[in-house]
Structure formats: structure tokens, C-alpha cells
Tab-separated table of C-alpha atoms in Angstrom:
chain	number	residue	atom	x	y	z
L	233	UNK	CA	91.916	101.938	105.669
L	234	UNK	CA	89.071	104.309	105.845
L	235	UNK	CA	88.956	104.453	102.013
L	236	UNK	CA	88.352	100.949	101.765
L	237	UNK	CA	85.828	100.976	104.314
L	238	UNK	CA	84.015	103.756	103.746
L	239	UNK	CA	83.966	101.903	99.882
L	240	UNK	CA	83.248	98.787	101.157
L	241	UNK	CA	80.341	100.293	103.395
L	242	UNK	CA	78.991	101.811	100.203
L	243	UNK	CA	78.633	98.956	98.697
L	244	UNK	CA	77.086	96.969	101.438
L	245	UNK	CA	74.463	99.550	101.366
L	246	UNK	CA	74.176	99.226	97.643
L	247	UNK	CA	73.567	95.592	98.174
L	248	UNK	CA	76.297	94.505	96.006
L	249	UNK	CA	78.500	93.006	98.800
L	250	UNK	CA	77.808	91.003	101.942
L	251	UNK	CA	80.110	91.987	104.684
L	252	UNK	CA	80.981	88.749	105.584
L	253	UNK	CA	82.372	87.816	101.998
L	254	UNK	CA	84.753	90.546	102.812
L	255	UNK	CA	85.524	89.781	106.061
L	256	UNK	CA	86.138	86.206	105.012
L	257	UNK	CA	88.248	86.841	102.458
L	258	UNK	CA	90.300	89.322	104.004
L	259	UNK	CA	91.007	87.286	106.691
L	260	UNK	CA	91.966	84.310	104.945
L	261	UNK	CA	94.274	86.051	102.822
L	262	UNK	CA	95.987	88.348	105.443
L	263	UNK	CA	95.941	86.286	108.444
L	264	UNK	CA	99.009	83.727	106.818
L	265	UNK	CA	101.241	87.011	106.608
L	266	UNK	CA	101.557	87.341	110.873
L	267	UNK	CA	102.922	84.156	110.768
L	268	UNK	CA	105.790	85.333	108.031
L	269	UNK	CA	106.023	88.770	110.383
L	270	UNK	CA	106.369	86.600	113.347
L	271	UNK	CA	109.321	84.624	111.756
L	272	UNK	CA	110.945	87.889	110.329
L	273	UNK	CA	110.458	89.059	113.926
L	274	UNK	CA	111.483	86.889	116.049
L	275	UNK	CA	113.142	84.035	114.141
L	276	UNK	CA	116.543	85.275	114.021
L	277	UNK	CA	116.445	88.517	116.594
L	278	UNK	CA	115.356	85.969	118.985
L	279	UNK	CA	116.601	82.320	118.671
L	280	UNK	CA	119.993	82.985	116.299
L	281	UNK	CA	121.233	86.206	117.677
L	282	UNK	CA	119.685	86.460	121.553
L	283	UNK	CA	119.747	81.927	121.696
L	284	UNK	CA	116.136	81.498	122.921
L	285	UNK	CA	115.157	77.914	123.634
L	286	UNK	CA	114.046	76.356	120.117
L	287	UNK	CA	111.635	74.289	121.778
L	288	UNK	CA	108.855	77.367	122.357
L	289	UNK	CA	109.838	77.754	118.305
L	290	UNK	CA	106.459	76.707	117.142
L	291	UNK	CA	104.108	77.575	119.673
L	292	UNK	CA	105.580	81.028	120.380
L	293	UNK	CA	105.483	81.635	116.530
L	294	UNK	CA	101.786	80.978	116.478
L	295	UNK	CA	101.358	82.839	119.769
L	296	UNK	CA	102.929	85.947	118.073
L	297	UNK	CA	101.147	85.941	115.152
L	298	UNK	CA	97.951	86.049	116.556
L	299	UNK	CA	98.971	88.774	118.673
L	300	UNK	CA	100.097	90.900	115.775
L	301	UNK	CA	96.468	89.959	113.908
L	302	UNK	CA	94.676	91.484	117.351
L	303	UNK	CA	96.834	95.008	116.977
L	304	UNK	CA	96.232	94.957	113.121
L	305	UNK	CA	92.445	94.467	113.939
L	306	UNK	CA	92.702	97.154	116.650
L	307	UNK	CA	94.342	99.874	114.377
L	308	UNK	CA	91.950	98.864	111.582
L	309	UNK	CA	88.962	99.112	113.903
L	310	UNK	CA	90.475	102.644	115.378
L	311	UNK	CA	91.407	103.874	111.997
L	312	UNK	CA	87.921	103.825	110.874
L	313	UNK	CA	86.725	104.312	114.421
L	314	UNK	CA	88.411	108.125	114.233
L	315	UNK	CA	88.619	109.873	111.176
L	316	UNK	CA	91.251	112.426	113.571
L	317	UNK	CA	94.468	110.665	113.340
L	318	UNK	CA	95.406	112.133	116.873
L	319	UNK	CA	93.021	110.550	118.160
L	320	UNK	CA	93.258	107.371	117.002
L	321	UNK	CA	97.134	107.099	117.583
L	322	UNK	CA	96.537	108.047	121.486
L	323	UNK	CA	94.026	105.392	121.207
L	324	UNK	CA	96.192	102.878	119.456
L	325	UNK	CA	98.844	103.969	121.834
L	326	UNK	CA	97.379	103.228	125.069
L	327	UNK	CA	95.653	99.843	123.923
L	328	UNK	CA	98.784	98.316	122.277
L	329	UNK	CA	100.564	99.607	124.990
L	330	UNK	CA	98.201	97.703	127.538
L	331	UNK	CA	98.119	94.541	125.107
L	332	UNK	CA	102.148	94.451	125.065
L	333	UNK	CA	102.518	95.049	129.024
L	334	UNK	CA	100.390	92.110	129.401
L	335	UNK	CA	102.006	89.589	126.591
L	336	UNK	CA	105.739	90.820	128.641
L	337	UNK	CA	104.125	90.324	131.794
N	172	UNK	CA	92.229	113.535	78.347
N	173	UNK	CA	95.177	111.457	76.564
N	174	UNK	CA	96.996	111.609	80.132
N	175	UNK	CA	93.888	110.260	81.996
N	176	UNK	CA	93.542	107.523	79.568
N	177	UNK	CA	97.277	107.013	79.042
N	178	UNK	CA	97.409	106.726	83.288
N	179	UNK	CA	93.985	104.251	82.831
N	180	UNK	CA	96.349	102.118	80.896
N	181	UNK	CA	98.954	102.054	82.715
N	182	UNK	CA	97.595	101.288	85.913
N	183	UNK	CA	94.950	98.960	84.870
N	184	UNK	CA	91.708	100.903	86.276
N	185	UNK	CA	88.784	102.310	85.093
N	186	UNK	CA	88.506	106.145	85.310
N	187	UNK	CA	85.002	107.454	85.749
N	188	UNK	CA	84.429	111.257	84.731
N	189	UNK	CA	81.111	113.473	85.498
N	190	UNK	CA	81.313	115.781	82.754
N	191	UNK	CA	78.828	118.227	81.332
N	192	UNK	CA	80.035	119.339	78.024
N	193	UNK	CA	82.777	117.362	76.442
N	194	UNK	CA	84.366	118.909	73.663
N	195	UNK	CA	84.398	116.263	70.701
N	196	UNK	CA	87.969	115.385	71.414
N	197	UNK	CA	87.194	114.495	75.041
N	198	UNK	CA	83.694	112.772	74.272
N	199	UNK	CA	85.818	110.117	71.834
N	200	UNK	CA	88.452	109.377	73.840
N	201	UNK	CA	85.658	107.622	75.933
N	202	UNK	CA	84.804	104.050	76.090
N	203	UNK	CA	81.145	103.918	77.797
N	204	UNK	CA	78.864	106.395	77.826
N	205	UNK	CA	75.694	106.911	80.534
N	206	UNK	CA	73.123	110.121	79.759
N	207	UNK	CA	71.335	110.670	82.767
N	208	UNK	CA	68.651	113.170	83.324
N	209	UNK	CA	66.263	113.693	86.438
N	210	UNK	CA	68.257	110.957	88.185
N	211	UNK	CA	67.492	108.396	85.624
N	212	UNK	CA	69.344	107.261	82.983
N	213	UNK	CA	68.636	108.338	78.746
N	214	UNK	CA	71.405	105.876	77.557
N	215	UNK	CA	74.054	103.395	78.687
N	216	UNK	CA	76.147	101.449	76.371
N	217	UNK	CA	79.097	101.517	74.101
N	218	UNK	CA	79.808	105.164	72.957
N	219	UNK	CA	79.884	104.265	69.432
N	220	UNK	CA	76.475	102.850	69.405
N	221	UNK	CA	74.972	106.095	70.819
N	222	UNK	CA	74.156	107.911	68.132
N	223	UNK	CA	72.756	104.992	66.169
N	224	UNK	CA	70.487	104.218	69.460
N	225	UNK	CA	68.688	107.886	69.588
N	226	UNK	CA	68.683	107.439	65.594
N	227	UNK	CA	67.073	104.222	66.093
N	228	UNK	CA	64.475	106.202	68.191
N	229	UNK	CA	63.765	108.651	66.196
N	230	UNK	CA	66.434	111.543	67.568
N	231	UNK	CA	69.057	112.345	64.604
N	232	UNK	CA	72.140	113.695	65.448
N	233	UNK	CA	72.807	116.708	63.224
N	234	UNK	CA	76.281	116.214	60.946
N	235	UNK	CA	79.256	118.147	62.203
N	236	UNK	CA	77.555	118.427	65.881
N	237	UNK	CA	79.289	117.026	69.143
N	238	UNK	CA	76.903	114.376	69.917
N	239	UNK	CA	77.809	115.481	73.068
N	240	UNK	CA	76.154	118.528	73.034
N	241	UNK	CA	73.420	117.221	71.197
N	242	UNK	CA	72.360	114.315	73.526
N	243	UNK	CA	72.351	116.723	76.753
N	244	UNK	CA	69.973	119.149	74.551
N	245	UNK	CA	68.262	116.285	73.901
N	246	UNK	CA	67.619	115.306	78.111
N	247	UNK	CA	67.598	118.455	79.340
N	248	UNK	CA	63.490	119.955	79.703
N	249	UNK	CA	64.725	123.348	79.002
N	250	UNK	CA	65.853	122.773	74.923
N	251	UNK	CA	63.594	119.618	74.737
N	252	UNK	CA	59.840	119.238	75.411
N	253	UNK	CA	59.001	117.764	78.673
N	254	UNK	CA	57.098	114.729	77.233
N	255	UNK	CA	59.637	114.097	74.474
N	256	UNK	CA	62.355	113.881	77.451
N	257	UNK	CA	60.415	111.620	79.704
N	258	UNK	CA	59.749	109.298	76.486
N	259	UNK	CA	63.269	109.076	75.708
N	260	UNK	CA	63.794	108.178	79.460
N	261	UNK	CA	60.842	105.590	79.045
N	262	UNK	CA	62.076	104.132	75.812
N	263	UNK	CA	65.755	103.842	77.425
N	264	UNK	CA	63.506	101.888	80.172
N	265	UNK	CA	62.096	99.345	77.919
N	266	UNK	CA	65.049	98.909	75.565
N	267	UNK	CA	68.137	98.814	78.045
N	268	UNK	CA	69.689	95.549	77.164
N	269	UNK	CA	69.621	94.453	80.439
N	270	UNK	CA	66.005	94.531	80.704
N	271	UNK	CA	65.792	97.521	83.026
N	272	UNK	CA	67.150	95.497	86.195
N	273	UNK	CA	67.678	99.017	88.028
N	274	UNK	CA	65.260	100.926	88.768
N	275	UNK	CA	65.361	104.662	89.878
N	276	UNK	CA	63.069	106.954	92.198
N	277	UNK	CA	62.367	109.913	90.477
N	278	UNK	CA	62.622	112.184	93.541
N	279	UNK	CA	65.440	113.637	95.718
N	280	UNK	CA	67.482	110.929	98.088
N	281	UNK	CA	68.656	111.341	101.431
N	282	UNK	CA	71.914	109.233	101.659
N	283	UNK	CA	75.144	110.846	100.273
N	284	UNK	CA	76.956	107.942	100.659
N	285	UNK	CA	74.456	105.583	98.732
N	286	UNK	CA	74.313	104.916	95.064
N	287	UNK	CA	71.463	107.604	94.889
N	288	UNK	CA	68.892	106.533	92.921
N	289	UNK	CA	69.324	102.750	92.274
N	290	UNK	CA	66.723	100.735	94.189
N	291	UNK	CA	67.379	96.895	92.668
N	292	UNK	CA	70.706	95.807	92.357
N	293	UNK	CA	71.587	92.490	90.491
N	294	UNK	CA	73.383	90.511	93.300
N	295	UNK	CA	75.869	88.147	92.913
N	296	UNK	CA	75.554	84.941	94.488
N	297	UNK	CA	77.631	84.242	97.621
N	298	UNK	CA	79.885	82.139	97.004
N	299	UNK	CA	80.614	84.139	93.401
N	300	UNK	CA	80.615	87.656	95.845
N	301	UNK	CA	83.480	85.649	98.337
N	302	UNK	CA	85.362	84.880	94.803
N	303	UNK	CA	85.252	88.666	93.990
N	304	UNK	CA	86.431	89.561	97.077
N	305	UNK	CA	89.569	87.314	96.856
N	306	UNK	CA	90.149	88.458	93.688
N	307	UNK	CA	90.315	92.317	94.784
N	308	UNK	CA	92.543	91.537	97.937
N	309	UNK	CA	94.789	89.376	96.279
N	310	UNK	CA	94.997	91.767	93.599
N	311	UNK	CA	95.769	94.778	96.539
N	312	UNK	CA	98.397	92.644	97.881
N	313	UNK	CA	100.559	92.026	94.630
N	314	UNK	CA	99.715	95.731	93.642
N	315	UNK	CA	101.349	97.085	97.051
N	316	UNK	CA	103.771	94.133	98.150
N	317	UNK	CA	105.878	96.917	100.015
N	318	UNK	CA	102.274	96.847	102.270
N	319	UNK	CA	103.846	93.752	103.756
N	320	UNK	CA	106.733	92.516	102.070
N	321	UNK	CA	108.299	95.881	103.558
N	322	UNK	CA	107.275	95.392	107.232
N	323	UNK	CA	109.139	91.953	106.678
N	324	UNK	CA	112.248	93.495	106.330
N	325	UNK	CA	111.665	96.611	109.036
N	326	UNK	CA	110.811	93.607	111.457
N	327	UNK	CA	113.831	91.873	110.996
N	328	UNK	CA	116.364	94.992	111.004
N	329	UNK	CA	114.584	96.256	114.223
N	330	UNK	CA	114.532	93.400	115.908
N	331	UNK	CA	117.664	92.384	115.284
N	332	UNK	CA	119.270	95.600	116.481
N	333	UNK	CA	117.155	95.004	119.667
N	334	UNK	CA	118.542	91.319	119.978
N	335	UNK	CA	121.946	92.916	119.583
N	336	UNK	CA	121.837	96.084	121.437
N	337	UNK	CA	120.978	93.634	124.469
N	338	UNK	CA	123.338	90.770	123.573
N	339	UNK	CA	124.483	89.939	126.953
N	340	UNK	CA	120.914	89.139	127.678
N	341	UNK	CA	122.226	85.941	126.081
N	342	UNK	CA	123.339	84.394	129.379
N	343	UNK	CA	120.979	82.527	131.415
N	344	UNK	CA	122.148	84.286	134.570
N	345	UNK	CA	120.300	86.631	137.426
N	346	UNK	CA	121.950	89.611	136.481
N	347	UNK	CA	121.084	89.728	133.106
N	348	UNK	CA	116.708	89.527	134.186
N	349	UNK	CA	116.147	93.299	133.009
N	350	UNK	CA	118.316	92.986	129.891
N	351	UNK	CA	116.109	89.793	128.880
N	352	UNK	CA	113.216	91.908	129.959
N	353	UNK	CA	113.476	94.660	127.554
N	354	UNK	CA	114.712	92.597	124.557
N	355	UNK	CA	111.427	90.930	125.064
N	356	UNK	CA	109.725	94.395	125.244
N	357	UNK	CA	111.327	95.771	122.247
N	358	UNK	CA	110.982	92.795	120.214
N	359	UNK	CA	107.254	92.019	120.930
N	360	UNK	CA	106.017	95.841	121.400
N	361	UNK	CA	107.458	97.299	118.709
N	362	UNK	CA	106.614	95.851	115.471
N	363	UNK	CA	103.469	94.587	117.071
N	364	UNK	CA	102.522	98.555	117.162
N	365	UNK	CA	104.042	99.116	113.749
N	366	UNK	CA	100.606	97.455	112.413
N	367	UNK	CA	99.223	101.144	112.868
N	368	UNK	CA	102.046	102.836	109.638
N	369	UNK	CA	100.776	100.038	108.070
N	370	UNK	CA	96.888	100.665	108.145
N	371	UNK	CA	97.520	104.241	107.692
N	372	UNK	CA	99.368	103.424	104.077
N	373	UNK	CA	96.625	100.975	103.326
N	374	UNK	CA	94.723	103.662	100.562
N	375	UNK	CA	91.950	102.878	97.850
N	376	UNK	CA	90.927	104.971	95.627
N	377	UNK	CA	87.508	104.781	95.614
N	378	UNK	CA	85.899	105.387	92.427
N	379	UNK	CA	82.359	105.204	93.132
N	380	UNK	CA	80.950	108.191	92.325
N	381	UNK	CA	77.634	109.855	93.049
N	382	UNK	CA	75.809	110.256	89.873
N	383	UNK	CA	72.369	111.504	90.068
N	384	UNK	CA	73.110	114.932	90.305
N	385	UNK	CA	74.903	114.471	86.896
N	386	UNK	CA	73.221	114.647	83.337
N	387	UNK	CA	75.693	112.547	81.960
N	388	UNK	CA	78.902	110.093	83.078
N	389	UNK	CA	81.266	108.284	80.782
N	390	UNK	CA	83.708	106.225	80.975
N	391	UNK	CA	87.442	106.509	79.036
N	392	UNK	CA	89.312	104.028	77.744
N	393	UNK	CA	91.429	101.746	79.985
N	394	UNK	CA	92.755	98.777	78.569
């Protein structure tokens, strides 16, 4: 991750990228794949194996998947936040750690 | 040399090399060619049409000499008179096929992390710059597929041992509160923090390279 940002920073101050094109398109094109995690997550685990009510199906689906885009933001933002991987894994600890308490909670 | 072009092949990239003194065998086996000398650039174009272009100019290359070597005599201030480098820098200037779009300072430059040197970049439109950027993810995604294909498959086997290591949580009754608890802990926290193996796999080579500092770059073969 810091490859690609440290790349993509280069070339922002090249002037041969805007940061929002890459933004954008990142986005776009990874944001569909929480909702495929979500499903391989919690589809069967959750409402096959452990009989969760189907009803919450959708909304818990969507729910999920934009909690797994917020921790994939987080690490991203922490991996290029620290280039010491200690340090960003106690940071990425401790925040997912608070996120996921909550979402239980 | 044949490795780094037979790997350029293979993988579909372009392999940029900073090299000072190719031996004849290595200067062929490149594609493009860029002289540079005092942080601007002599020559930039096809490597076959190099010699023809400092012919064209008036600079011969000697038969049975690496035009290599002779093209970095021919830059360099300390085999070449000053002026005669400069004009060879000036006529590159005025005869660059793309009409001398970049520009270049002719002193030292702060930023390491810049493209030293170039002060006008053609830019892409937006909308053809959003394109680009499609392309390249899209392009990262099918190129690593394990990237997220594989935390598919992790997510379901982990979860799945959760949802079974817990399996009277099934029951709707009091006693089983802390068993529904965790399975709801383990299945949400878990791959949920499993995001962070997968930015740490995420890796691009980056193949920018700085090249003022350089009297020549070129470019092998890839494709």
C-alpha cells in the first residue's frame, strides 16, 4: 500500500494524476468486493450453519460491507500513515478493536 | 540483459534501466533510448533511429564503435566542447518530435521524490485520467485475484468454523446469550481486521525512476 501511494503521490506532484481520479476509481472498483466478503462471511457461517433470521439478510449484508470498507480505509490510511509496521498494527489493533466492540455492542 | 527482457515479456511491463556504459550487447537489446546530460535530455526516441538523428546533426558515429559509448562522449563537457554539448542539447530542444512540451531547469532540484527536472507536463484530460485509472486497478485486480478472491475463501472457512465451534448458539434460548455473543464477535471482528494482511500484500512496483542525475536511460524490450 505504501508503494502505490508513495507512486501515486509522485505523480500527483508530477501533475500527471488528479487524486480524485484515483480515489474515484478505486472506490468504485473495490467497494462492490465488501459486499461479496460480506456474503462469503456471513452468508452461510451465519444464516445456514448458526440459522440467523433471513429477514436482516439484506440490510445486515449492506451493513457489513460498509463496515469492512471503513477497516480497509483505516489500514490503508495507517499503512501509509506509519512506515513502522509495529506501529501501525498497534494502531490498527486498537481502532478495529474499538470499531468491532461497538458494531457487537 | 536477455533475462530482464525475457521477465519484461513475460510479465507485461516496461523495465527502465539507468545505465552508464552499455556494452553493445546490452545497448541493442533496448527498445527506447533517452541521453540526458546536465539534467536535460540529448535524445529520446526509438534506439534505432539514434544514430541516424546525431548523423542528421552533424555527429557521425564512428564504424565498429558502441554508439553507446560514443553518444555519452558526445554529452559529456569533459570529451566534448562545452558549446558543441549545449547545441546538441538545444538542437534536441527544437527537433524533439513532440515539440519540446517538457521543459527542464538547468540547476539542482530540491524534491527527491519529484520527477526532477520536468516543469510542464502534458495532462490528460479528466475524464481520460479517471479512464486510466480504471484501467490500472482493474488491471491490479485480475493480476493479483488471490488479493481478494483469497480473502473470499479465508472468510468463509473462518467463519464457518466460528458458526460451528458455537453451534448451540443456534437455539433461541437465555442460556445460550454469551455463545451468540461471541459467534457474533468472531464472525464480525475477525475478518473485518483481516483487511490489514490484505493491505500489507497490496505491493507495486514502482518504476518511476529519478533521472536527472543520469546521463543516459533506456528502455528494453517488453512486448
Amino acid at each position: 500500500m505504501n508503494d502505490e501511494f508513495k507512486s501515486i503521490i509522485r505523480e500527483t506532484k508530477n501533475g500527471m494524476v488528479n487524486p480524485l481520479s484515483y480515489v474515484l476509481a478505486k472506490t468504485i472498483l473495490v467497494f462492490p468486493w465488501f459486499f461479496v466478503f460480506a456474503l462469503f462471511a456471513h452468508g452461510i457461517p451465519l444464516y445456514l450453519v448458526q440459522d440467523a433470521p433471513g429477514e436482516a439478510f439484506v440490510i445486515e449484508l449492506i451493513l457489513y460491507a460498509a463496515v469492512m470498507f471503513v477497516f480497509e480505509s483505516v489500514a490503508e490510511t495507517l499503512s501509509v500513515w506509519f512506515d513502522d509496521p509495529v506501529r501501525f498494527e498497534i494502531c490498527n489493533f486498537a481502532t478495529c478493536s474499538s470499531f468491532v466492540a461497538h458494531s457487537v455492542l | 540483459m536477455q533475462e530482464i527482457v525475457r521477465v519484461a515479456k513475460e510479465e507485461r511491463i516496461i523495465v527502465v534501466c539507468t545505465i552508464h556504459q552499455p556494452s553493445t550487447k546490452v545497448y541493442n537489446g533496448f527498445d527506447q533510448l533517452m541521453i540526458m546530460s546536465r539534467g536535460r535530455q540529448a535524445y529520446s526516441g526509438d534506439v534505432n533511429d539514434a544514430v541516424s538523428y546525431f548523423e542528421g546533426i552533424g555527429y557521425s558515429c564512428p564504424p565498429a564503435m558502441n554508439p553507446a559509448e560514443f553518444f555519452l562522449d558526445l554529452v559529456n563537457s569533459d570529451f566534448t566542447d562545452e558549446a558543441a554539448v549545449t547545441a546538441i542539447l538545444d538542437t534536441w530542444e527544437e527537433k524533439r518530435p513532440d515539440g519540446g512540451s517538457s521543459s527542464h531547469h538547468k540547476k539542482g532540484f530540491d524534491d527527491d521524490d519529484g520527477q526532477e527536472g520536468v516543469t510542464k507536463v502534458q495532462k490528460a484530460p479528466l475524464r481520460k485520467e479517471i479512464e486510466i485509472m480504471f484501467r490500472r486497478h482493474w488491471s491490479l485486480i485480475l493480476r493479483d485475484p488471490i488479493l481478494y478472491l483469497g480473502r473470499c475463501g479465508i472468510f468463509l472457512t473462518m467463519c464457518l468454523i466460528f458458526s460451528l465451534v458455537y453451534l448451540n448458539g443456534r437455539d433461541n434460548t437465555q442460556d445460550q446469550t454469551f455463545n451468540k455473543f461471541w459467534v457474533m464477535v468472531w464472525c464480525i471482528g475477525v475478518p473485518s481486521n483481516m483487511g490489514v494482511v490484505a493491505v500489507y500484500a497490496v505491493s507495486i512496483v514502482s518504476t518511476t525512476k529519478n533521472i536527472c542525475d543520469s546521463p543516459s536511460q533506456s528502455f528494453p524490450r517488453h512486448s
